[in-house]
C-alpha positions in Angstrom: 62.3 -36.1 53.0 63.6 -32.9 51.5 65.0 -34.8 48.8 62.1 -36.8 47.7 59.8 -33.5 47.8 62.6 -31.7 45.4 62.4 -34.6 43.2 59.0 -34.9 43.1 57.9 -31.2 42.4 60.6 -31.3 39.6 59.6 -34.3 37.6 56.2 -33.3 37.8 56.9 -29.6 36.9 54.9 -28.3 40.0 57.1 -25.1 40.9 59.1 -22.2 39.7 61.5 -20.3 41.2 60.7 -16.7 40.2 56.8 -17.4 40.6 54.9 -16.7 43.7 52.7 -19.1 45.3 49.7 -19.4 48.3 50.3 -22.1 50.9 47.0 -23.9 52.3 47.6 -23.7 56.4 45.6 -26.0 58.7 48.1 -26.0 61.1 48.2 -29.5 61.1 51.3 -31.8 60.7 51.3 -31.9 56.4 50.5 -28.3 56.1 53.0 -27.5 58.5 55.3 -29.7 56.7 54.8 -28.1 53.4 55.2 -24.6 54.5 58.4 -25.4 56.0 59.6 -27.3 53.0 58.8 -24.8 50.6 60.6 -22.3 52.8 63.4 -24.4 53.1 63.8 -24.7 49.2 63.2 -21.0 48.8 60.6 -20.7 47.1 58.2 -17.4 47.4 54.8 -18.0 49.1 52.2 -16.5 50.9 50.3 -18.5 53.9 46.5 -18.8 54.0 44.2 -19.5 56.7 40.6 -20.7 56.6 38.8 -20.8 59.8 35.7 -22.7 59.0 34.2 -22.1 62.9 32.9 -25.7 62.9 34.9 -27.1 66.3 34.9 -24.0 68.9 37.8 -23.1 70.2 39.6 -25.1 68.2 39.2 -23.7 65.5 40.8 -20.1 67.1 43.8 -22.0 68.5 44.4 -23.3 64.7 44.3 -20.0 63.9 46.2 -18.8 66.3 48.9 -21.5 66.0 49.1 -20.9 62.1 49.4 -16.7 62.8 52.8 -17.2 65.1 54.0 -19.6 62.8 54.2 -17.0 59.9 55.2 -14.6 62.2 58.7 -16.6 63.4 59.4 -17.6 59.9 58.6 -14.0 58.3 55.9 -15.5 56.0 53.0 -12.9 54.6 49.8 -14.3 56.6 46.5 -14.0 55.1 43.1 -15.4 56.9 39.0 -15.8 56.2 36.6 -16.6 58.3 33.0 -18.1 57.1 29.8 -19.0 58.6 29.9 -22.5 56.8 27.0 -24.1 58.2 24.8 -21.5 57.3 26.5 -21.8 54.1 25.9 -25.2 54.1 22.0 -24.8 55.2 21.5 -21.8 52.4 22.8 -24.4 49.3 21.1 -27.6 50.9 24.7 -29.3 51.0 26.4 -31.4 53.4 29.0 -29.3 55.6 32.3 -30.9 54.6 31.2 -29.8 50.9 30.3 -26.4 52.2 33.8 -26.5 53.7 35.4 -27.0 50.3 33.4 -25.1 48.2 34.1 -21.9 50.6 37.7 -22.8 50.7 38.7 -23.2 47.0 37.0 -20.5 46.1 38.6 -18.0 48.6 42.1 -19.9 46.9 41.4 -18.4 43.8 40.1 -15.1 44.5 43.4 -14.6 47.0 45.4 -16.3 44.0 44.1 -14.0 41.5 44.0 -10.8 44.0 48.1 -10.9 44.7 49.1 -12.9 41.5 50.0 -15.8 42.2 50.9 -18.6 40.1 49.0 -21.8 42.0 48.0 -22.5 45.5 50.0 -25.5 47.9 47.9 -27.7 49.2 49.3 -31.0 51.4 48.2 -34.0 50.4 50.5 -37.2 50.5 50.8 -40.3 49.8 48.5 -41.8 52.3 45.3 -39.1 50.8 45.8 -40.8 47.3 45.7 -44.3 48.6 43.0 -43.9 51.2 41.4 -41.9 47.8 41.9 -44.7 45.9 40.0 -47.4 48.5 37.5 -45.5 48.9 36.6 -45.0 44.5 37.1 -48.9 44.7 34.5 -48.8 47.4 32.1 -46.8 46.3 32.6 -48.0 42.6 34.5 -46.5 40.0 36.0 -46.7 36.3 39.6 -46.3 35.6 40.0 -42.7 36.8 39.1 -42.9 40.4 41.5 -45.6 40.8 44.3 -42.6 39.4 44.4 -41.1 43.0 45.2 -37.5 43.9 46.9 -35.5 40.9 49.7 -33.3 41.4 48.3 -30.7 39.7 44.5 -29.9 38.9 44.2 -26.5 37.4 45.9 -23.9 40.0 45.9 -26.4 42.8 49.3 -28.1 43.2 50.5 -31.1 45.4 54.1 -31.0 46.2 53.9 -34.0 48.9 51.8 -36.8 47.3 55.8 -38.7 47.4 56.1 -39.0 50.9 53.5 -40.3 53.4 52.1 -39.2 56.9 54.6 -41.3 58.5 57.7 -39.3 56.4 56.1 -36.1 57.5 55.8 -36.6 61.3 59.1 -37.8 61.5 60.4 -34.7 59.4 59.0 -32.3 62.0 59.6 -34.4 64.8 63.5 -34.1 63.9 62.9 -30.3 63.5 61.2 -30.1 66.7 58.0 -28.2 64.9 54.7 -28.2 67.0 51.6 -28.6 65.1 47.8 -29.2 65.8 45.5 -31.9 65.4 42.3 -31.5 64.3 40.4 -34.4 66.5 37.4 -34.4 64.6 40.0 -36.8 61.8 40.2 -39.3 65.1 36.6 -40.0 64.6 35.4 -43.4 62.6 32.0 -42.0 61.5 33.2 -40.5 58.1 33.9 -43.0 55.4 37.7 -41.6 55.1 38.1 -41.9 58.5 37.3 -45.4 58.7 39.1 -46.3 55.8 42.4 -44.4 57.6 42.1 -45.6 61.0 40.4 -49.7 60.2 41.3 -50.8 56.6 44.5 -49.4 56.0 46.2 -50.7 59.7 44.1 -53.9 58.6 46.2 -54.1 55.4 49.7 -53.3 56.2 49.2 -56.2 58.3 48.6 -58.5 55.2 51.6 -56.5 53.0 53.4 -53.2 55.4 54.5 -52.1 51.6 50.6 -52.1 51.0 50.3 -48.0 50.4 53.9 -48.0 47.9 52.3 -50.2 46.1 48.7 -48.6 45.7 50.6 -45.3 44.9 53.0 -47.4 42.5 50.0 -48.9 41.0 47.5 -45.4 40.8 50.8 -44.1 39.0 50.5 -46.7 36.5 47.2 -46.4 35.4 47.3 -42.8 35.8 49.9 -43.5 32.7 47.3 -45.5 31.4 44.4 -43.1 31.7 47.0 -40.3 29.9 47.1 -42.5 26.5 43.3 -43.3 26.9 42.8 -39.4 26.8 44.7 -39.7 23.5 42.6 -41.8 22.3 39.1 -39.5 22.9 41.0 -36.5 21.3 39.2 -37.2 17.7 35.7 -37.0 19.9 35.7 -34.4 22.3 34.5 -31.9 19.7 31.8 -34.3 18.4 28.1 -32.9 18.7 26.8 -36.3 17.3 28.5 -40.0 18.3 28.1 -42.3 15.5 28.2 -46.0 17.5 28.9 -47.9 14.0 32.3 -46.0 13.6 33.5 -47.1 17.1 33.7 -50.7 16.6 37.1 -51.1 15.8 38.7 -49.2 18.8 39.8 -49.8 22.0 36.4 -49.5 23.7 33.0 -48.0 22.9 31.8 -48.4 26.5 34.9 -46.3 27.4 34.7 -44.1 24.7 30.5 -43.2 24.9 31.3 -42.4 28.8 34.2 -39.8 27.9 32.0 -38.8 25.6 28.6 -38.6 28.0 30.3 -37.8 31.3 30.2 -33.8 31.3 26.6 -34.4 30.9 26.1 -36.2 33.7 25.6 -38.9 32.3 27.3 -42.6 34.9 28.6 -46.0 34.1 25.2 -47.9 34.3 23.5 -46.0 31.8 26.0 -45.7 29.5 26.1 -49.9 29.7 22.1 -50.0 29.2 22.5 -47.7 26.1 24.7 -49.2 24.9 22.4 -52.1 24.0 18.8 -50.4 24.1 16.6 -50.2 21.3 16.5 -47.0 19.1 14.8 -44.3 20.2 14.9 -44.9 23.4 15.9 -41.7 26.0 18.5 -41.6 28.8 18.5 -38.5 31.3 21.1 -37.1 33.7 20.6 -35.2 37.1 22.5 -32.2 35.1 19.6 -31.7 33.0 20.5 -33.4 30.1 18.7 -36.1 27.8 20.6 -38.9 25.4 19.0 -40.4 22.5 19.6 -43.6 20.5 19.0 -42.8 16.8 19.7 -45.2 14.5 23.3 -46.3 15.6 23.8 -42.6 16.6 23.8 -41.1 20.0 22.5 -37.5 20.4 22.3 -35.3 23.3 21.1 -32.1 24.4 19.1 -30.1 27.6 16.2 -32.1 29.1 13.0 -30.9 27.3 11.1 -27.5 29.8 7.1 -27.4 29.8 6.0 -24.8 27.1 2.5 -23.2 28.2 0.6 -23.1 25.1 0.4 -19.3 23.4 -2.6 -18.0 21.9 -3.1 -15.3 19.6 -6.3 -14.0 19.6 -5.6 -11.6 16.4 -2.9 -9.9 14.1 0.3 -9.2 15.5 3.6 -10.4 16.8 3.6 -13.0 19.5 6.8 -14.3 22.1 6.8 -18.0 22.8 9.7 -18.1 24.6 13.4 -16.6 24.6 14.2 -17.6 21.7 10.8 -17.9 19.4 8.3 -15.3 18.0 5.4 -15.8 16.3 3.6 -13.3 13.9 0.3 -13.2 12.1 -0.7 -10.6 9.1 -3.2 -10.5 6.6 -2.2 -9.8 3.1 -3.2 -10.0 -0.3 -2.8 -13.4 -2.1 0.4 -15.0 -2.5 1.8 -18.5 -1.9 5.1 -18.8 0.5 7.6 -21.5 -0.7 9.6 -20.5 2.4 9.7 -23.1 5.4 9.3 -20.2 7.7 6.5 -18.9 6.5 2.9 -20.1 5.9 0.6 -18.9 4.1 -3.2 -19.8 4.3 -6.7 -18.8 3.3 -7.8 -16.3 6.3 -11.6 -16.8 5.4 -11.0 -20.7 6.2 -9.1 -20.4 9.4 -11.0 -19.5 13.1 -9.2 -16.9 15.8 -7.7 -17.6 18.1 -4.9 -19.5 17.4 -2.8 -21.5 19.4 0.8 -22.4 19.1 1.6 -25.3 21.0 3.7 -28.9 20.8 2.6 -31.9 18.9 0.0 -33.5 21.1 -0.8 -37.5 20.9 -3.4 -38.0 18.3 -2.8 -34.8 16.2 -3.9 -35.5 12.7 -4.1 -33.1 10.0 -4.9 -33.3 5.8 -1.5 -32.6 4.6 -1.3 -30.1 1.7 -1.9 -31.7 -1.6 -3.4 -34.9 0.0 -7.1 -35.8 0.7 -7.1 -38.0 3.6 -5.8 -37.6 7.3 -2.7 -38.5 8.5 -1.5 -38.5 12.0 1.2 -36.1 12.5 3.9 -38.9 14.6 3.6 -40.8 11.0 4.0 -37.6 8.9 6.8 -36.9 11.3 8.6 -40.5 11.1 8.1 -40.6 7.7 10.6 -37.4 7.6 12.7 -38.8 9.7 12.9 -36.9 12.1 14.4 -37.5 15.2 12.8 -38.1 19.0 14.5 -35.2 19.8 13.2 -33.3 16.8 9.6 -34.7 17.3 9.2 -33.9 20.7 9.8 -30.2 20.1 8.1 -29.8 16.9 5.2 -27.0 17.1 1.9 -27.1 15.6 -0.8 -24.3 15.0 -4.7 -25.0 15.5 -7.3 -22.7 15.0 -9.9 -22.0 17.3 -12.1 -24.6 15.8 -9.5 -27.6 16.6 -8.3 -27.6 13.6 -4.4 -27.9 12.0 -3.4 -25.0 10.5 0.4 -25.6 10.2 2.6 -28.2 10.9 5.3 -24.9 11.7 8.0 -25.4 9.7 6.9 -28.0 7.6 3.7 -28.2 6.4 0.4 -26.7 6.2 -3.1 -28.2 6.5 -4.9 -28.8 3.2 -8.0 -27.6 4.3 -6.9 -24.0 4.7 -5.0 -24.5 1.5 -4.7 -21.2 -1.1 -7.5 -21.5 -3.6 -8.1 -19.4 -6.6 -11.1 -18.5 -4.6 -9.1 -17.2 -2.0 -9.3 -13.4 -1.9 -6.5 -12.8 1.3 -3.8 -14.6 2.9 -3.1 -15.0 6.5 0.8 -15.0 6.9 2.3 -16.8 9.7 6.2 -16.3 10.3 8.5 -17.7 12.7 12.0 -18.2 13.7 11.3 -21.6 15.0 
């Protein structure tokens, strides 16, 4: 046992001598086990208790059990309590995330607070493969079927070699007491059933059955290393171009990389992958992908904008990021795209500053007839994206004034009859 844990944390690099470290303490058998192994190696560590008040007096005695251990072994001891299902009420999330969201975070404040390097934590073997049964389960893509990682940011895993079995037996031959949290006895968590039915139910079909689900989420952990590789060229990219991806290893792969910190899951990255153009994915993160022309763009899902009206002269806030002002000056023509300038004796207050609306029309400068402002748009190729937030200004009559940032209405066009100017000026 102490053999396989040596090996283990040095091939994977998980430990350094001269560095201090946190221990995660339940009190149960695999914390237990860790702490003891670490001490045994002599390595430097604090322990660290969470006491989550969820099962009584149990909880206490874990506490309790975990304080005298420290004390015997001369082990710094460090403990929080937290109200977690009030926690869990408060955030409108279920108490086992509660639980972990209240736990890591405590890890890092304590990891920072006293300088540690990286925090213990005891999963084995038998956490990766009942991990891995349960992605297959629930569906997943190749990295669910990776298992637990050693190490994921500060949170290291020194026992993922040996299983439960391996760890019992260890303390049993030390003669170490631990706890047992009953609440892992019952079979109405998905975990649970998958420890206590399906994984008895297939060590009868192959007793080697959780070696070789470790052996195998070790493999395509490998696998899912040189697939990272492969993504390196796009993980900067702001826009995916689809035609440049036929020739590698997999655009389905690649696009969900690409789409997955957006929130973005497997099915829709299949449907886009052979919708039409223009067509607009969102994700429960808030985010919106477009098809455009062989392309794939993304950004934040599109917020309401209440319309802005300026009743006269001055300088206007749309929203954080966009002002709006208005000044009369003597004649001059703007050949800037930010700024418009129009004949103020052929233009009504108030004005309104709004999006594009279905059925705008205007008379674009230069032209004579109408044109709605979805063709003028397309016709500039603009995308969905750009379409849908493109602003307009109307006069208090109804009609265009200025297509902002693009064009102006041909009816409030700069004459030689035209004695002032109405400027209009944006950062849009």
């Amino acid at each position: 046992m102490l053999s396989k844990v040596k090996d283990y944390i040095k091939h994977h690099k998980l430990l350094d001598d001269n560095k201090l470290y946190l221990v995660a303490l339940s009190g149960g058998a695999d914390s237990v086990a860790l702490l003891l192994l670490l001490d045994e190696m002599g390595y430097k560590f604090h322990a660290i208790h969470c006491n989550f008040h969820l099962r009584g007096e149990e909880s206490d005695r874990d506490e309790h059990f975990c304080e005298q251990l420290c004390q015997q072994k001369n082990i710094p001891f460090h403990r929080i309590h937290f109200d977690t299902l009030t926690y869990a009420e408060a955030h409108k999330i279920s108490v086992e995330m509660a639980a972990r969201e209240l736990r890591y975070r405590y890890f890092e404040q304590l990891r920072k607070d006293i300088g540690a390097e990286g925090v213990c934590v005891a999963h084995h073997r038998d956490d990766t493969v009942e991990t891995v049964l349960m992605n297959l389960i629930r569906g997943t893509g190749l990295r669910g079927l990776t298992g637990i990682q050693p190490k994921n940011g500060n949170i290291l895993r020194p026992l993922l070699s040996v299983s439960r079995a391996e760890i019992e037996e260890y303390l049993r031959k030390k003669g170490q007491e631990y706890v047992t949290d009953h609440t892992n006895l019952e079979t109405d968590v998905l975990r649970n059933k998958v420890r206590l039915q399906v994984v008895p139910l297939l060590r009868l079909l192959n007793p080697a059955v959780s070696e070789n689900i470790q052996r195998t989420a070790e493999n395509l952990s490998d696998a899912q290393s040189v697939l990272e590789a492969v993504m390196l060229p796009y993980n900067d990219v702001k826009v995916l171009d689809l035609r440049q991806l036929n020739n590698d290893c997999s655009r389905e792969y690649i696009v969900f990389e690409w789409l997955k910190k957006f929130g973005f899951n497997g099915v829709q990255v299949r449907q886009l992958l052979t919708a039409e153009t223009g067509r607009v994915f969102s994700s429960p993160k808030g985010y919106d992908v477009l098809i455009d022309r062989g392309r794939l763009l993304v950004e934040p899902s599109l917020k309401p904008l209440k319309n802005l009206r300026i009743p006269e002269e001055g300088t206007y806030v749309l929203d954080d990021q966009t002002r709006i002002s208005v000044k009369t000056e003597p004649v001059w023509i703007s050949r800037d795209a930010a700024v418009a300038t129009v004949d103020v004796s052929r233009v009504r207050f108030p004005l309104t500053v709004r999006r594009v609306e279905e059925g705008d029309w205007m008379i674009p400068f230069g032209m004579e007839g109408r044109k709605l402002l979805s063709d003028l748009m397309t016709d500039r190729k603009m995308t969905v994206f750009e379409k849908r937030r493109q602003l307009v200004v109307v006069d208090g009559e109804g009609n265009m004034v200025w297509l902002v940032g693009i064009r102006t209405d041909n009816r409030c066009r700069v004459s030689s009859d035209t004695t002032e100017v109405l400027r209009l000026t944006t950062n849009y």
